[in-house]
Amino acid sequence: MRDYRVGDPVDILVVEDNPGDVRLTKEAFKEAQLSCELHVVTNGEEALDFLYRRNEYESAIRPHFVLLDLNLPKVDGMTVLEKICDEPVVRRTPVVVLTSSEAEEDIVEAYELQVNAYLTKPNTPDDFVELVQTLNEFWFELAKLPPIQS
């Protein structure tokens, strides 16, 4: 098991199919000057392969944190959340939904599937950087994360 300590580099799985949003996410993390490694997958099937360490992701690390879009090709974000709940090792990884959907039914369903937080994507790059800084402060400075099982 790997324990996370404040200031350690953070491995974050970003599950996002929109190249513009991926670029914005990378820029926001860089601008926020966070010590992190972003691992990007572009659909729900790849996200599950990464988390379950299968197919091309057999040697993938276990991320400290997952940023998950809901509107994904192949396997949608809600199904990814459902599958995460089914696996004891994977389900202890904090998952934050970061999506454009403000639909109440999506919010309710995500929380029923044990998402740790539900956020809507900011409209401006500056707001995105602020969101990333807030995520960092809460999840990696204030919150206590469980050890990661190898």
Coordinates of N, CA and C in Angstrom, one line a residue:
M1 N 0.8 -1.2 0.0 CA 0.0 0.0 0.0 C 0.9 1.2 0.0
R2 N 0.4 2.3 -0.7 CA 1.1 3.5 -0.7 C 0.3 4.6 0.0
D3 N 0.9 5.2 1.0 CA 0.2 6.3 1.7 C 0.5 7.6 1.0
Y4 N -0.5 8.4 1.0 CA -0.3 9.8 0.4 C 0.0 10.7 1.6
R5 N 1.0 11.6 1.4 CA 1.3 12.6 2.3 C 1.3 14.0 1.6
V6 N 0.8 15.0 2.3 CA 0.7 16.3 1.8 C 2.1 16.7 1.2
G7 N 2.0 17.2 -0.1 CA 3.2 17.6 -0.8 C 3.8 16.5 -1.7
D8 N 3.3 15.2 -1.5 CA 3.7 14.2 -2.5 C 3.1 14.5 -3.8
P9 N 3.8 14.0 -4.9 CA 3.2 14.1 -6.2 C 1.9 13.3 -6.3
V10 N 0.9 13.8 -7.0 CA -0.4 13.2 -7.0 C -0.6 12.6 -8.4
D11 N -1.1 11.4 -8.5 CA -1.5 10.7 -9.7 C -3.0 10.9 -9.9
I12 N -3.4 11.6 -11.0 CA -4.8 11.9 -11.2 C -5.2 11.3 -12.6
L13 N -6.3 10.5 -12.6 CA -6.8 10.0 -13.8 C -7.9 11.0 -14.3
V14 N -7.7 11.5 -15.5 CA -8.7 12.4 -16.1 C -9.4 11.6 -17.2
V15 N -10.7 11.5 -17.0 CA -11.5 10.8 -18.0 C -12.4 11.8 -18.7
E16 N -11.9 12.2 -19.9 CA -12.5 13.3 -20.7 C -12.3 13.0 -22.2
D17 N -13.4 13.1 -22.9 CA -13.3 12.8 -24.4 C -13.1 14.1 -25.2
N18 N -13.3 15.2 -24.7 CA -13.2 16.5 -25.4 C -11.8 17.0 -25.4
P19 N -11.1 17.0 -26.5 CA -9.7 17.4 -26.5 C -9.5 18.9 -26.0
G20 N -10.4 19.8 -26.2 CA -10.3 21.1 -25.7 C -10.4 21.1 -24.2
D21 N -11.2 20.3 -23.6 CA -11.3 20.2 -22.1 C -10.1 19.6 -21.5
V22 N -9.5 18.6 -22.3 CA -8.3 17.9 -21.8 C -7.2 19.0 -21.7
R23 N -7.1 19.8 -22.8 CA -6.0 20.8 -22.9 C -6.2 21.8 -21.8
L24 N -7.5 22.2 -21.6 CA -7.8 23.2 -20.5 C -7.5 22.6 -19.1
T25 N -7.8 21.4 -18.9 CA -7.5 20.7 -17.6 C -6.0 20.7 -17.4
K26 N -5.2 20.3 -18.4 CA -3.7 20.3 -18.3 C -3.2 21.6 -18.0
E27 N -3.7 22.7 -18.7 CA -3.2 24.0 -18.5 C -3.5 24.5 -17.1
A28 N -4.8 24.2 -16.6 CA -5.2 24.6 -15.3 C -4.3 24.0 -14.2
F29 N -4.0 22.7 -14.3 CA -3.1 22.1 -13.4 C -1.7 22.7 -13.4
K30 N -1.2 23.0 -14.6 CA 0.1 23.6 -14.8 C 0.1 25.0 -14.2
E31 N -0.9 25.7 -14.4 CA -1.0 27.1 -13.9 C -1.1 27.1 -12.4
A32 N -1.8 26.1 -11.9 CA -2.0 26.0 -10.4 C -0.7 25.5 -9.7
Q33 N 0.3 25.1 -10.5 CA 1.6 24.7 -10.0 C 1.5 23.5 -9.1
L34 N 0.7 22.5 -9.4 CA 0.5 21.4 -8.6 C 1.5 20.3 -9.0
S35 N 2.0 19.6 -8.0 CA 2.9 18.5 -8.3 C 2.1 17.3 -8.5
C36 N 1.8 17.1 -9.8 CA 0.9 15.9 -10.1 C 1.2 15.4 -11.5
E37 N 0.8 14.2 -11.7 CA 0.9 13.5 -13.0 C -0.5 13.2 -13.4
L38 N -0.9 13.8 -14.6 CA -2.2 13.6 -15.2 C -2.1 12.4 -16.1
H39 N -3.0 11.4 -15.9 CA -3.2 10.3 -16.8 C -4.5 10.5 -17.5
V40 N -4.5 10.6 -18.8 CA -5.8 11.0 -19.5 C -6.2 9.8 -20.3
V41 N -7.5 9.4 -20.2 CA -8.2 8.5 -21.1 C -9.4 9.2 -21.6
T42 N -9.8 8.7 -22.8 CA -10.8 9.5 -23.5 C -12.2 8.8 -23.7
N43 N -12.4 7.7 -23.0 CA -13.7 7.1 -22.9 C -13.9 6.2 -21.7
G44 N -15.1 5.8 -21.4 CA -15.3 5.1 -20.2 C -14.7 3.7 -20.2
E45 N -14.6 3.1 -21.4 CA -14.0 1.7 -21.4 C -12.5 1.8 -21.0
E46 N -11.8 2.8 -21.6 CA -10.4 3.0 -21.2 C -10.3 3.3 -19.7
A47 N -11.2 4.1 -19.2 CA -11.2 4.4 -17.7 C -11.2 3.2 -16.9
L48 N -12.2 2.3 -17.2 CA -12.3 1.0 -16.5 C -11.1 0.1 -16.7
D49 N -10.5 0.1 -17.9 CA -9.3 -0.7 -18.1 C -8.2 -0.1 -17.3
F50 N -8.0 1.2 -17.2 CA -7.0 1.8 -16.4 C -7.2 1.5 -14.9
L51 N -8.4 1.7 -14.4 CA -8.6 1.4 -13.0 C -8.5 -0.1 -12.6
Y52 N -8.9 -0.9 -13.5 CA -8.9 -2.4 -13.3 C -7.5 -3.0 -13.8
R53 N -6.7 -2.2 -14.3 CA -5.3 -2.6 -14.8 C -5.5 -3.8 -15.8
R54 N -6.2 -3.5 -16.8 CA -6.3 -4.6 -17.8 C -6.0 -4.0 -19.2
N55 N -5.9 -5.0 -20.2 CA -5.5 -4.6 -21.6 C -4.3 -3.8 -21.6
E56 N -4.3 -2.7 -22.3 CA -3.0 -1.9 -22.4 C -2.6 -1.2 -21.2
Y57 N -3.4 -1.2 -20.1 CA -3.2 -0.5 -18.9 C -2.8 -1.5 -17.7
E58 N -2.3 -2.7 -18.1 CA -1.9 -3.7 -17.1 C -0.9 -3.2 -16.0
S59 N 0.0 -2.3 -16.5 CA 1.0 -1.8 -15.6 C 0.7 -0.4 -15.1
A60 N -0.5 0.1 -15.3 CA -0.9 1.4 -14.8 C -0.8 1.5 -13.3
I61 N -0.5 2.7 -12.8 CA -0.5 3.0 -11.4 C -2.0 3.1 -10.9
R62 N -2.2 3.0 -9.6 CA -3.5 3.3 -9.1 C -3.5 4.8 -8.8
P63 N -4.4 5.5 -9.4 CA -4.5 6.9 -9.2 C -4.9 7.3 -7.7
H64 N -4.5 8.5 -7.3 CA -4.9 9.0 -6.0 C -6.4 9.5 -6.1
F65 N -6.7 9.9 -7.4 CA -7.9 10.7 -7.6 C -8.4 10.5 -9.0
V66 N -9.7 10.6 -9.2 CA -10.3 10.5 -10.6 C -11.1 11.7 -10.8
L67 N -10.9 12.4 -12.0 CA -11.8 13.4 -12.5 C -12.6 12.8 -13.6
L68 N -13.9 12.7 -13.5 CA -14.7 12.0 -14.5 C -15.8 12.8 -15.1
D69 N -15.7 12.8 -16.5 CA -16.8 13.4 -17.2 C -17.9 12.4 -17.3
L70 N -19.2 12.8 -17.5 CA -20.3 11.9 -17.6 C -20.6 11.5 -19.0
N71 N -20.4 12.4 -19.9 CA -20.8 12.2 -21.3 C -19.6 11.7 -22.1
L72 N -19.5 10.3 -22.1 CA -18.3 9.7 -22.6 C -18.8 8.7 -23.7
P73 N -17.9 8.4 -24.7 CA -18.2 7.4 -25.7 C -17.9 6.0 -25.1
K74 N -18.4 5.0 -25.7 CA -18.3 3.6 -25.4 C -18.9 3.2 -24.1
V75 N -18.5 3.7 -22.9 CA -19.1 3.5 -21.6 C -19.3 4.8 -21.0
D76 N -20.6 5.2 -20.7 CA -20.8 6.5 -20.1 C -20.3 6.6 -18.6
G77 N -20.2 7.8 -18.1 CA -19.7 8.1 -16.8 C -20.5 7.4 -15.7
M78 N -21.8 7.4 -15.8 CA -22.6 6.7 -14.8 C -22.2 5.2 -14.7
T79 N -22.0 4.6 -15.8 CA -21.7 3.2 -15.8 C -20.3 3.0 -15.2
V80 N -19.4 3.9 -15.5 CA -18.0 3.9 -14.9 C -18.2 3.9 -13.3
L81 N -19.0 4.9 -12.9 CA -19.2 5.0 -11.4 C -19.8 3.7 -10.8
E82 N -20.7 3.1 -11.5 CA -21.4 1.9 -11.1 C -20.3 0.8 -11.0
K83 N -19.5 0.6 -12.0 CA -18.4 -0.4 -11.9 C -17.4 -0.1 -10.9
I84 N -17.1 1.1 -10.6 CA -16.1 1.5 -9.5 C -16.7 1.0 -8.2
C85 N -18.0 1.2 -8.0 CA -18.6 0.8 -6.7 C -18.5 -0.7 -6.5
D86 N -18.4 -1.5 -7.6 CA -18.4 -3.0 -7.5 C -17.1 -3.5 -7.1
E87 N -16.0 -2.7 -7.1 CA -14.6 -3.2 -6.9 C -14.1 -2.6 -5.6
P88 N -13.9 -3.4 -4.6 CA -13.4 -2.9 -3.3 C -12.1 -2.1 -3.4
V89 N -11.1 -2.5 -4.1 CA -9.8 -1.8 -4.2 C -10.0 -0.5 -4.9
V90 N -10.8 -0.5 -6.0 CA -11.0 0.7 -6.8 C -11.9 1.7 -6.1
R91 N -12.9 1.3 -5.4 CA -13.9 2.2 -4.9 C -13.5 3.1 -3.8
R92 N -12.3 2.9 -3.2 CA -11.8 3.8 -2.2 C -11.1 5.0 -2.8
T93 N -10.9 5.0 -4.2 CA -10.3 6.1 -4.8 C -11.3 7.3 -5.0
P94 N -11.0 8.5 -4.5 CA -12.0 9.6 -4.6 C -12.3 9.9 -6.1
V95 N -13.5 10.0 -6.4 CA -14.0 10.3 -7.8 C -14.8 11.6 -7.7
V96 N -14.4 12.6 -8.5 CA -15.1 13.8 -8.6 C -15.6 13.9 -10.1
V97 N -16.9 14.1 -10.2 CA -17.5 14.3 -11.5 C -17.3 15.7 -11.9
L98 N -16.7 15.9 -13.1 CA -16.5 17.3 -13.7 C -17.1 17.2 -15.0
T99 N -18.3 17.8 -15.1 CA -19.1 17.7 -16.3 C -19.9 19.0 -16.7
S100 N -20.4 19.0 -17.9 CA -21.2 20.2 -18.3 C -22.7 20.0 -17.8
S101 N -23.1 18.8 -17.4 CA -24.5 18.6 -17.1 C -24.8 19.2 -15.7
E102 N -25.9 20.0 -15.7 CA -26.4 20.5 -14.5 C -27.8 19.8 -14.2
A103 N -28.1 18.7 -14.9 CA -29.4 18.1 -14.7 C -29.5 17.4 -13.3
E104 N -30.6 17.8 -12.7 CA -30.8 17.3 -11.3 C -30.7 15.7 -11.2
E105 N -31.3 15.0 -12.3 CA -31.3 13.6 -12.2 C -29.8 13.0 -12.3
D106 N -28.9 13.7 -13.1 CA -27.5 13.3 -13.1 C -26.9 13.5 -11.8
I107 N -27.1 14.6 -11.1 CA -26.5 14.9 -9.8 C -27.0 13.8 -8.8
V108 N -28.3 13.5 -8.8 CA -28.8 12.6 -7.8 C -28.2 11.2 -8.1
E109 N -28.2 10.8 -9.4 CA -27.7 9.5 -9.7 C -26.2 9.3 -9.4
A110 N -25.4 10.4 -9.7 CA -24.0 10.3 -9.4 C -23.8 10.1 -7.9
Y111 N -24.5 10.9 -7.0 CA -24.3 10.7 -5.6 C -24.9 9.3 -5.1
E112 N -25.9 8.8 -5.7 CA -26.4 7.5 -5.4 C -25.3 6.4 -5.7
L113 N -24.5 6.7 -6.7 CA -23.4 5.8 -7.1 C -22.1 6.2 -6.4
Q114 N -22.2 6.9 -5.3 CA -21.1 7.2 -4.3 C -20.0 8.1 -4.9
V115 N -20.3 9.0 -5.8 CA -19.4 10.0 -6.2 C -19.0 10.9 -5.0
N116 N -17.8 11.3 -5.0 CA -17.4 12.1 -3.8 C -17.8 13.6 -4.0
A117 N -17.9 14.1 -5.2 CA -18.3 15.5 -5.4 C -18.8 15.6 -6.9
Y118 N -19.7 16.5 -7.1 CA -20.2 16.7 -8.5 C -20.0 18.2 -8.8
L119 N -19.2 18.5 -9.8 CA -18.9 19.8 -10.2 C -19.2 20.0 -11.7
T120 N -19.7 21.2 -12.0 CA -19.9 21.6 -13.4 C -18.7 22.3 -13.9
K121 N -18.4 22.1 -15.2 CA -17.2 22.7 -15.8 C -17.3 24.2 -15.8
P122 N -16.3 24.9 -15.4 CA -16.3 26.4 -15.4 C -16.3 26.9 -16.9
N123 N -16.7 28.1 -17.0 CA -16.9 28.7 -18.3 C -15.6 29.4 -18.8
T124 N -14.7 29.8 -17.9 CA -13.5 30.5 -18.4 C -12.3 29.8 -17.9
P125 N -11.1 30.0 -18.6 CA -9.9 29.3 -18.1 C -9.5 29.8 -16.7
D126 N -9.7 31.1 -16.4 CA -9.4 31.5 -15.0 C -10.2 30.8 -14.0
D127 N -11.5 30.6 -14.3 CA -12.4 29.9 -13.3 C -11.9 28.4 -13.2
F128 N -11.4 27.9 -14.3 CA -11.0 26.5 -14.3 C -9.7 26.4 -13.4
V129 N -8.8 27.3 -13.5 CA -7.6 27.3 -12.7 C -8.0 27.4 -11.2
E130 N -9.0 28.3 -10.9 CA -9.5 28.4 -9.5 C -10.1 27.1 -9.0
L131 N -10.8 26.5 -9.9 CA -11.4 25.2 -9.5 C -10.4 24.2 -9.2
V132 N -9.3 24.1 -10.0 CA -8.2 23.1 -9.8 C -7.5 23.5 -8.5
Q133 N -7.3 24.7 -8.2 CA -6.6 25.1 -7.0 C -7.5 24.7 -5.7
T134 N -8.8 24.9 -5.9 CA -9.7 24.5 -4.8 C -9.7 23.0 -4.6
L135 N -9.7 22.2 -5.7 CA -9.6 20.8 -5.6 C -8.3 20.4 -4.9
N136 N -7.2 21.0 -5.3 CA -5.9 20.7 -4.7 C -6.0 21.0 -3.2
E137 N -6.4 22.1 -2.8 CA -6.5 22.5 -1.4 C -7.3 21.5 -0.6
F138 N -8.5 21.2 -1.1 CA -9.3 20.3 -0.3 C -8.8 18.9 -0.3
W139 N -8.6 18.3 -1.5 CA -8.4 16.9 -1.6 C -6.9 16.5 -1.2
F140 N -6.0 17.4 -1.4 CA -4.6 17.0 -1.2 C -3.9 17.8 -0.1
E141 N -4.6 18.7 0.5 CA -4.0 19.4 1.7 C -4.9 19.2 2.9
L142 N -6.2 19.2 2.8 CA -7.1 19.1 4.0 C -7.6 17.7 4.2
A143 N -8.1 17.0 3.1 CA -8.7 15.7 3.3 C -7.6 14.6 3.5
K144 N -8.0 13.6 4.2 CA -7.2 12.5 4.4 C -7.6 11.4 3.4
L145 N -6.6 11.0 2.6 CA -6.9 10.0 1.6 C -6.5 8.6 2.1
P146 N -7.2 7.6 1.6 CA -6.9 6.2 2.1 C -5.6 5.8 1.4
P147 N -4.9 4.8 2.0 CA -3.7 4.3 1.3 C -4.2 3.6 0.0
I148 N -3.3 3.6 -1.0 CA -3.6 3.0 -2.3 C -3.0 1.6 -2.3
Q149 N -3.8 0.6 -2.6 CA -3.4 -0.8 -2.7 C -2.7 -1.0 -4.0
S150 N -1.6 -1.6 -4.0 CA -0.9 -1.9 -5.3 C -1.5 -3.0 -6.1

